[in-house]
Amino acid sequence: MTTSDFDLDVLVFGGGIAGLWALDALRQAGFGALLVESSALGRGQTIQSQSIVHGGGKYALRGVGDMEAVRAIAGMPARWLACLEGRQQPDLHKARIVSKRCMLWLPKGGFFGDLAAKGMMSIVVGAGLLATKPEEMPEAEWPEGLKGSAIKVYSMAEPVIDTGSVLEAFRVRQDGHLRLAKKVEFRGAEVILDGAVVRPGAIVFAAGAGNEDLLRAIGDPPGRMQRRPLTMVMLRGHLPELWAHCVVGGKTHLTITTVRDSSGRAVWQVGGEIAERGANATDLAAFRADAAAEIRRFLPGLKMDGMAIATYPAVRAEAATSGARRPSGVHVEKVRDNPPTLVAWPTKLALAPVLADELVAHVSALTLPTGRFAPPPSSGPAPAVSKPPWEEATWFPVP
Ligand SMILES: Cc1cc2nc3c(=O)[nH]c(=O)nc-3n(C[C@H](O)[C@H](O)[C@H](O)COP(=O)(O)OP(=O)(O)OC[C@H]3O[C@@H](n4cnc5c(N)ncnc54)[C@H](O)[C@@H]3O)c2cc1C
C-alpha cells in the first residue's frame, strides 16, 4: 500500500447531475464516498440540458398516455424548490432559479391539436396525477415572446434552473470528495485512478453515456444502454425571455429556454421535434435554415433580423428499452457482485433526486463497513464545472 492508496465505502463515477446528487445523498446517509470525473462536472447532458424541472405538465397537453412517467415526475418541482430555497438537503440555495414557471403555447393553426390535447389533459388532471397542472393564461399576461404567435398559452409551476450554478453549488458542497482522473483501471476488487489504488466497498456508474465504456471495462456484455441523439439549436440576439413548449397535435415542436452568455447576451436553446429531426443532419447549413423556418412558423411575431444561430450535438443516454423509447423513470441495476457495482441513469435531470434515493436504498441493502474513507494527503486534481454549449459553439447569421 502506497501513501496514495485508500479504502472507501462507495466510489461514484460521473460528475453530472446524477453522480453529484447521488454522492451528496450517499455521504448524508453516512457512507464514505468519492466521485470520479473524467473531464468536467456536467460535461455531456447536464450542461447541455434545457434545465426544466419537469412536473409532468407538458405530458398533459402533449397527450402522453404514459401515466407511470407522469407519476414519477409529479413531485419533482416541489422537491427541487425545497433544495434551491435551502429548506431541504442538499442545500442548493446558492444556485439560481431562472424562471419559476414554464409555459405551453398552442400556435396559430394548431386548433385540432388543441382539441385532442384537451381531452388528454382532462384525463391526467382528473386522475389527480399532476402537481403542475397547466393553467390557461389571460392574453394580457402572455410573455412578450408569444404575443402575436399563440392562440392559447398555459402556465405551469415547473421551475427552470441555471444548471451551471447547480453544478457549482455541488462542487463547493463536495469539495475534497471530487476527483479528476484521466486513466482508470478495474483490477478485481481494486480500482486504479491515475496510479492510485482504491478499494471501494461498492461502485456506482452514473456517467451518462460514459457508462457504456465503464461497463465494458468491467467485462459487462453490451446492450444495457441506448442513445437517442439530438441536434439542438440556439439563437442569439435581441430576444425576449421565454421558457415555453410549443405543442401541436400531441407533439412538442419547439421547447425554448433562455440563458445569458458570459457577455450578458440572451441566448435561446431550442429543442423539441426540431432537434430530433436534426439528429442525424450532415448538412448543418441546411438544418440551420430548416430550424429558422420552423421557429418563424411557430413564432410569426418574432423578428429574427440580425440574430445569430448555432447548433450543438447532444445524446440522451438512458437504460435500453424495447423500441428505443424513453424509459418511464430512473434506472438502477446491479451489474456485478464483487465489489457490488450498480449502473444508473436518471432519464431526466429533474429525476436526479429520485435516482439518488434509489441508489442510497440499494447501497444500504449491501453489507458494507460504513465510514471507510481515508482520503490520501494529495488527493489529486479536482474537476471544474463544464463550459456550456453556447460558449463553445460556432455562430452564423440567421438565414
Ligand atoms: C439537449 C438536452 C436537453 C435536456 N433537457 C432536459 C430538461 O429540460 N429537463 C430534464 O429534466 N432533463 C433534460 N434532459 C435530460 C438530462 O439532461 C439528463 O437526463 C441528465 O442530465 C443526465 O445526467 P447524468 O448525470 O446521468 O449524465 P451527464 O450529464 O451526461 O453526466 C455524465 C458525467 O460523467 C462524466 N463521465 C463520462 N465518462 C466517465 C468516466 N469513464 N469516468 C468518470 N466520469 C465520466 C462526464 O464527463 C459527465 O460529467 C436533456 C438532455 C439533453 C441532451
PDB file of N, CA and C and ligand atoms in Angstrom, residues 13-18 36-40 42-46 48-52 54 207-208 210 214 230 232 314 316 346-350, ligand 1:
ATOM      1  N   PHE A  13     -18.795   7.033 -10.224  1.00  0.00           N
ATOM      2  CA  PHE A  13     -18.213   7.530 -11.474  1.00  0.00           C
ATOM      3  C   PHE A  13     -19.204   8.461 -12.152  1.00  0.00           C
ATOM      4  N   GLY A  14     -18.747   9.658 -12.548  1.00  0.00           N
ATOM      5  CA  GLY A  14     -19.575  10.578 -13.320  1.00  0.00           C
ATOM      6  C   GLY A  14     -20.041  11.759 -12.498  1.00  0.00           C
ATOM      7  N   GLY A  15     -19.608  12.957 -12.912  1.00  0.00           N
ATOM      8  CA  GLY A  15     -19.960  14.179 -12.180  1.00  0.00           C
ATOM      9  C   GLY A  15     -21.017  15.003 -12.872  1.00  0.00           C
ATOM     10  N   GLY A  16     -22.005  14.327 -13.485  1.00  0.00           N
ATOM     11  CA  GLY A  16     -23.197  15.035 -13.968  1.00  0.00           C
ATOM     12  C   GLY A  16     -24.176  15.144 -12.813  1.00  0.00           C
ATOM     13  N   ILE A  17     -25.406  15.546 -13.113  1.00  0.00           N
ATOM     14  CA  ILE A  17     -26.386  15.735 -12.041  1.00  0.00           C
ATOM     15  C   ILE A  17     -26.640  14.422 -11.298  1.00  0.00           C
ATOM     16  N   ALA A  18     -26.610  13.293 -12.013  1.00  0.00           N
ATOM     17  CA  ALA A  18     -26.909  12.001 -11.373  1.00  0.00           C
ATOM     18  C   ALA A  18     -25.844  11.653 -10.336  1.00  0.00           C
ATOM     19  N   VAL A  36     -15.553  10.256  -9.054  1.00  0.00           N
ATOM     20  CA  VAL A  36     -14.502  10.359 -10.065  1.00  0.00           C
ATOM     21  C   VAL A  36     -15.097  10.941 -11.335  1.00  0.00           C
ATOM     22  N   GLU A  37     -14.488  11.993 -11.835  1.00  0.00           N
ATOM     23  CA  GLU A  37     -14.943  12.629 -13.075  1.00  0.00           C
ATOM     24  C   GLU A  37     -13.789  12.555 -14.083  1.00  0.00           C
ATOM     25  N   SER A  38     -14.131  12.257 -15.355  1.00  0.00           N
ATOM     26  CA  SER A  38     -13.057  12.100 -16.341  1.00  0.00           C
ATOM     27  C   SER A  38     -12.778  13.390 -17.099  1.00  0.00           C
ATOM     28  N   SER A  39     -13.699  14.370 -17.079  1.00  0.00           N
ATOM     29  CA  SER A  39     -13.433  15.601 -17.827  1.00  0.00           C
ATOM     30  C   SER A  39     -13.825  16.852 -17.032  1.00  0.00           C
ATOM     31  N   ALA A  40     -15.094  17.224 -17.020  1.00  0.00           N
ATOM     32  CA  ALA A  40     -15.536  18.399 -16.244  1.00  0.00           C
ATOM     33  C   ALA A  40     -16.937  18.103 -15.732  1.00  0.00           C
ATOM     34  N   GLY A  42     -20.626  17.844 -15.203  1.00  0.00           N
ATOM     35  CA  GLY A  42     -21.795  18.108 -16.039  1.00  0.00           C
ATOM     36  C   GLY A  42     -21.529  18.020 -17.521  1.00  0.00           C
ATOM     37  N   ARG A  43     -20.275  17.712 -17.894  1.00  0.00           N
ATOM     38  CA  ARG A  43     -19.906  17.634 -19.309  1.00  0.00           C
ATOM     39  C   ARG A  43     -20.768  16.561 -19.959  1.00  0.00           C
ATOM     40  N   GLY A  44     -21.550  16.939 -20.955  1.00  0.00           N
ATOM     41  CA  GLY A  44     -22.482  15.972 -21.540  1.00  0.00           C
ATOM     42  C   GLY A  44     -23.885  16.523 -21.373  1.00  0.00           C
ATOM     43  N   GLN A  45     -24.790  15.645 -20.978  1.00  0.00           N
ATOM     44  CA  GLN A  45     -26.205  16.032 -20.995  1.00  0.00           C
ATOM     45  C   GLN A  45     -26.547  17.145 -20.003  1.00  0.00           C
ATOM     46  N   THR A  46     -25.955  17.101 -18.803  1.00  0.00           N
ATOM     47  CA  THR A  46     -26.406  18.046 -17.774  1.00  0.00           C
ATOM     48  C   THR A  46     -26.174  19.480 -18.226  1.00  0.00           C
ATOM     49  N   GLN A  48     -25.728  20.507 -21.201  1.00  0.00           N
ATOM     50  CA  GLN A  48     -26.413  20.758 -22.482  1.00  0.00           C
ATOM     51  C   GLN A  48     -27.921  20.895 -22.303  1.00  0.00           C
ATOM     52  N   SER A  49     -28.426  20.529 -21.127  1.00  0.00           N
ATOM     53  CA  SER A  49     -29.877  20.375 -20.984  1.00  0.00           C
ATOM     54  C   SER A  49     -30.580  21.731 -20.986  1.00  0.00           C
ATOM     55  N   GLN A  50     -31.902  21.658 -21.090  1.00  0.00           N
ATOM     56  CA  GLN A  50     -32.691  22.896 -21.072  1.00  0.00           C
ATOM     57  C   GLN A  50     -33.133  23.250 -19.654  1.00  0.00           C
ATOM     58  N   SER A  51     -32.730  22.436 -18.698  1.00  0.00           N
ATOM     59  CA  SER A  51     -32.803  22.803 -17.278  1.00  0.00           C
ATOM     60  C   SER A  51     -34.211  23.011 -16.734  1.00  0.00           C
ATOM     61  N   ILE A  52     -35.178  22.360 -17.348  1.00  0.00           N
ATOM     62  CA  ILE A  52     -36.558  22.467 -16.858  1.00  0.00           C
ATOM     63  C   ILE A  52     -36.783  21.351 -15.842  1.00  0.00           C
ATOM     64  N   HIS A  54     -39.163  19.326 -14.768  1.00  0.00           N
ATOM     65  CA  HIS A  54     -40.493  18.908 -15.197  1.00  0.00           C
ATOM     66  C   HIS A  54     -41.318  18.390 -14.020  1.00  0.00           C
ATOM     67  N   ALA A 207     -22.321   7.773 -15.104  1.00  0.00           N
ATOM     68  CA  ALA A 207     -21.533   8.614 -16.012  1.00  0.00           C
ATOM     69  C   ALA A 207     -22.242   8.868 -17.335  1.00  0.00           C
ATOM     70  N   GLY A 208     -23.583   8.851 -17.344  1.00  0.00           N
ATOM     71  CA  GLY A 208     -24.322   9.139 -18.572  1.00  0.00           C
ATOM     72  C   GLY A 208     -23.889   8.198 -19.681  1.00  0.00           C
ATOM     73  N   GLY A 210     -21.040   7.773 -20.731  1.00  0.00           N
ATOM     74  CA  GLY A 210     -19.775   7.158 -20.334  1.00  0.00           C
ATOM     75  C   GLY A 210     -19.954   5.818 -19.629  1.00  0.00           C
ATOM     76  N   LEU A 214     -17.505   2.220 -19.184  1.00  0.00           N
ATOM     77  CA  LEU A 214     -17.217   1.700 -17.844  1.00  0.00           C
ATOM     78  C   LEU A 214     -17.712   0.264 -17.723  1.00  0.00           C
ATOM     79  N   LEU A 230     -29.698  14.069 -30.654  1.00  0.00           N
ATOM     80  CA  LEU A 230     -30.404  15.312 -30.976  1.00  0.00           C
ATOM     81  C   LEU A 230     -29.414  16.276 -31.615  1.00  0.00           C
ATOM     82  N   MET A 232     -29.340  20.172 -31.152  1.00  0.00           N
ATOM     83  CA  MET A 232     -30.016  21.315 -30.539  1.00  0.00           C
ATOM     84  C   MET A 232     -29.702  22.590 -31.329  1.00  0.00           C
ATOM     85  N   ALA A 314     -26.128  16.538 -29.258  1.00  0.00           N
ATOM     86  CA  ALA A 314     -26.319  16.013 -27.901  1.00  0.00           C
ATOM     87  C   ALA A 314     -26.828  14.586 -28.019  1.00  0.00           C
ATOM     88  N   ARG A 316     -28.969  11.696 -25.647  1.00  0.00           N
ATOM     89  CA  ARG A 316     -29.591  11.287 -24.384  1.00  0.00           C
ATOM     90  C   ARG A 316     -29.215   9.828 -24.139  1.00  0.00           C
ATOM     91  N   PRO A 346     -30.581   8.648 -14.825  1.00  0.00           N
ATOM     92  CA  PRO A 346     -31.769   9.331 -14.276  1.00  0.00           C
ATOM     93  C   PRO A 346     -32.899   9.508 -15.298  1.00  0.00           C
ATOM     94  N   THR A 347     -32.586   9.406 -16.603  1.00  0.00           N
ATOM     95  CA  THR A 347     -33.533   9.644 -17.710  1.00  0.00           C
ATOM     96  C   THR A 347     -33.848  11.124 -17.884  1.00  0.00           C
ATOM     97  N   LYS A 348     -34.030  11.845 -16.783  1.00  0.00           N
ATOM     98  CA  LYS A 348     -34.269  13.295 -16.827  1.00  0.00           C
ATOM     99  C   LYS A 348     -33.448  13.927 -15.718  1.00  0.00           C
ATOM    100  N   LEU A 349     -32.970  15.118 -15.978  1.00  0.00           N
ATOM    101  CA  LEU A 349     -32.291  15.896 -14.938  1.00  0.00           C
ATOM    102  C   LEU A 349     -33.211  16.047 -13.725  1.00  0.00           C
ATOM    103  N   ALA A 350     -34.487  16.323 -13.996  1.00  0.00           N
ATOM    104  CA  ALA A 350     -35.463  16.542 -12.923  1.00  0.00           C
ATOM    105  C   ALA A 350     -35.528  15.359 -11.964  1.00  0.00           C
TER     106      ALA A 350
HETATM  107  C1  LIG B   1     -30.319  18.644 -25.109  1.00  0.00           C
HETATM  108  C2  LIG B   1     -30.899  18.068 -23.852  1.00  0.00           C
HETATM  109  C3  LIG B   1     -31.867  18.770 -23.151  1.00  0.00           C
HETATM  110  C4  LIG B   1     -32.394  18.241 -21.957  1.00  0.00           C
HETATM  111  N1  LIG B   1     -33.300  18.965 -21.244  1.00  0.00           N
HETATM  112  C5  LIG B   1     -33.771  18.485 -20.077  1.00  0.00           C
HETATM  113  C6  LIG B   1     -34.665  19.273 -19.290  1.00  0.00           C
HETATM  114  O1  LIG B   1     -35.012  20.421 -19.628  1.00  0.00           O
HETATM  115  N2  LIG B   1     -35.127  18.733 -18.117  1.00  0.00           N
HETATM  116  C7  LIG B   1     -34.754  17.479 -17.702  1.00  0.00           C
HETATM  117  O2  LIG B   1     -35.232  17.053 -16.654  1.00  0.00           O
HETATM  118  N3  LIG B   1     -33.897  16.714 -18.433  1.00  0.00           N
HETATM  119  C8  LIG B   1     -33.392  17.198 -19.594  1.00  0.00           C
HETATM  120  N4  LIG B   1     -32.513  16.451 -20.329  1.00  0.00           N
HETATM  121  C9  LIG B   1     -32.070  15.147 -19.804  1.00  0.00           C
HETATM  122  C10 LIG B   1     -30.975  15.379 -18.754  1.00  0.00           C
HETATM  123  O3  LIG B   1     -30.057  16.336 -19.201  1.00  0.00           O
HETATM  124  C11 LIG B   1     -30.247  14.086 -18.449  1.00  0.00           C
HETATM  125  O4  LIG B   1     -31.172  13.071 -18.117  1.00  0.00           O
HETATM  126  C12 LIG B   1     -29.275  14.230 -17.264  1.00  0.00           C
HETATM  127  O5  LIG B   1     -28.541  15.426 -17.337  1.00  0.00           O
HETATM  128  C13 LIG B   1     -28.317  13.055 -17.250  1.00  0.00           C
HETATM  129  O6  LIG B   1     -27.403  13.261 -16.213  1.00  0.00           O
HETATM  130  P1  LIG B   1     -26.217  12.271 -15.952  1.00  0.00           P
HETATM  131  O7  LIG B   1     -25.518  12.755 -14.769  1.00  0.00           O
HETATM  132  O8  LIG B   1     -26.734  10.864 -15.959  1.00  0.00           O
HETATM  133  O9  LIG B   1     -25.309  12.338 -17.275  1.00  0.00           O
HETATM  134  P2  LIG B   1     -24.365  13.508 -17.838  1.00  0.00           P
HETATM  135  O10 LIG B   1     -24.932  14.839 -17.575  1.00  0.00           O
HETATM  136  O11 LIG B   1     -24.120  13.152 -19.270  1.00  0.00           O
HETATM  137  O12 LIG B   1     -23.046  13.400 -16.993  1.00  0.00           O
HETATM  138  C14 LIG B   1     -22.124  12.357 -17.130  1.00  0.00           C
HETATM  139  C15 LIG B   1     -20.848  12.774 -16.447  1.00  0.00           C
HETATM  140  O13 LIG B   1     -19.986  11.631 -16.388  1.00  0.00           O
HETATM  141  C16 LIG B   1     -18.707  12.013 -16.851  1.00  0.00           C
HETATM  142  N5  LIG B   1     -18.058  10.803 -17.376  1.00  0.00           N
HETATM  143  C17 LIG B   1     -18.216  10.217 -18.584  1.00  0.00           C
HETATM  144  N6  LIG B   1     -17.463   9.122 -18.673  1.00  0.00           N
HETATM  145  C18 LIG B   1     -16.817   8.990 -17.495  1.00  0.00           C
HETATM  146  C19 LIG B   1     -15.889   8.055 -16.971  1.00  0.00           C
HETATM  147  N7  LIG B   1     -15.479   7.000 -17.680  1.00  0.00           N
HETATM  148  N8  LIG B   1     -15.418   8.236 -15.719  1.00  0.00           N
HETATM  149  C20 LIG B   1     -15.822   9.282 -14.976  1.00  0.00           C
HETATM  150  N9  LIG B   1     -16.691  10.213 -15.417  1.00  0.00           N
HETATM  151  C21 LIG B   1     -17.195  10.061 -16.659  1.00  0.00           C
HETATM  152  C22 LIG B   1     -18.975  13.108 -17.878  1.00  0.00           C
HETATM  153  O14 LIG B   1     -17.818  13.901 -18.121  1.00  0.00           O
HETATM  154  C23 LIG B   1     -20.093  13.871 -17.196  1.00  0.00           C
HETATM  155  O15 LIG B   1     -19.623  14.816 -16.280  1.00  0.00           O
HETATM  156  C24 LIG B   1     -31.966  16.966 -21.506  1.00  0.00           C
HETATM  157  C25 LIG B   1     -30.998  16.243 -22.231  1.00  0.00           C
HETATM  158  C26 LIG B   1     -30.460  16.791 -23.379  1.00  0.00           C
HETATM  159  C27 LIG B   1     -29.393  16.016 -24.118  1.00  0.00           C
END
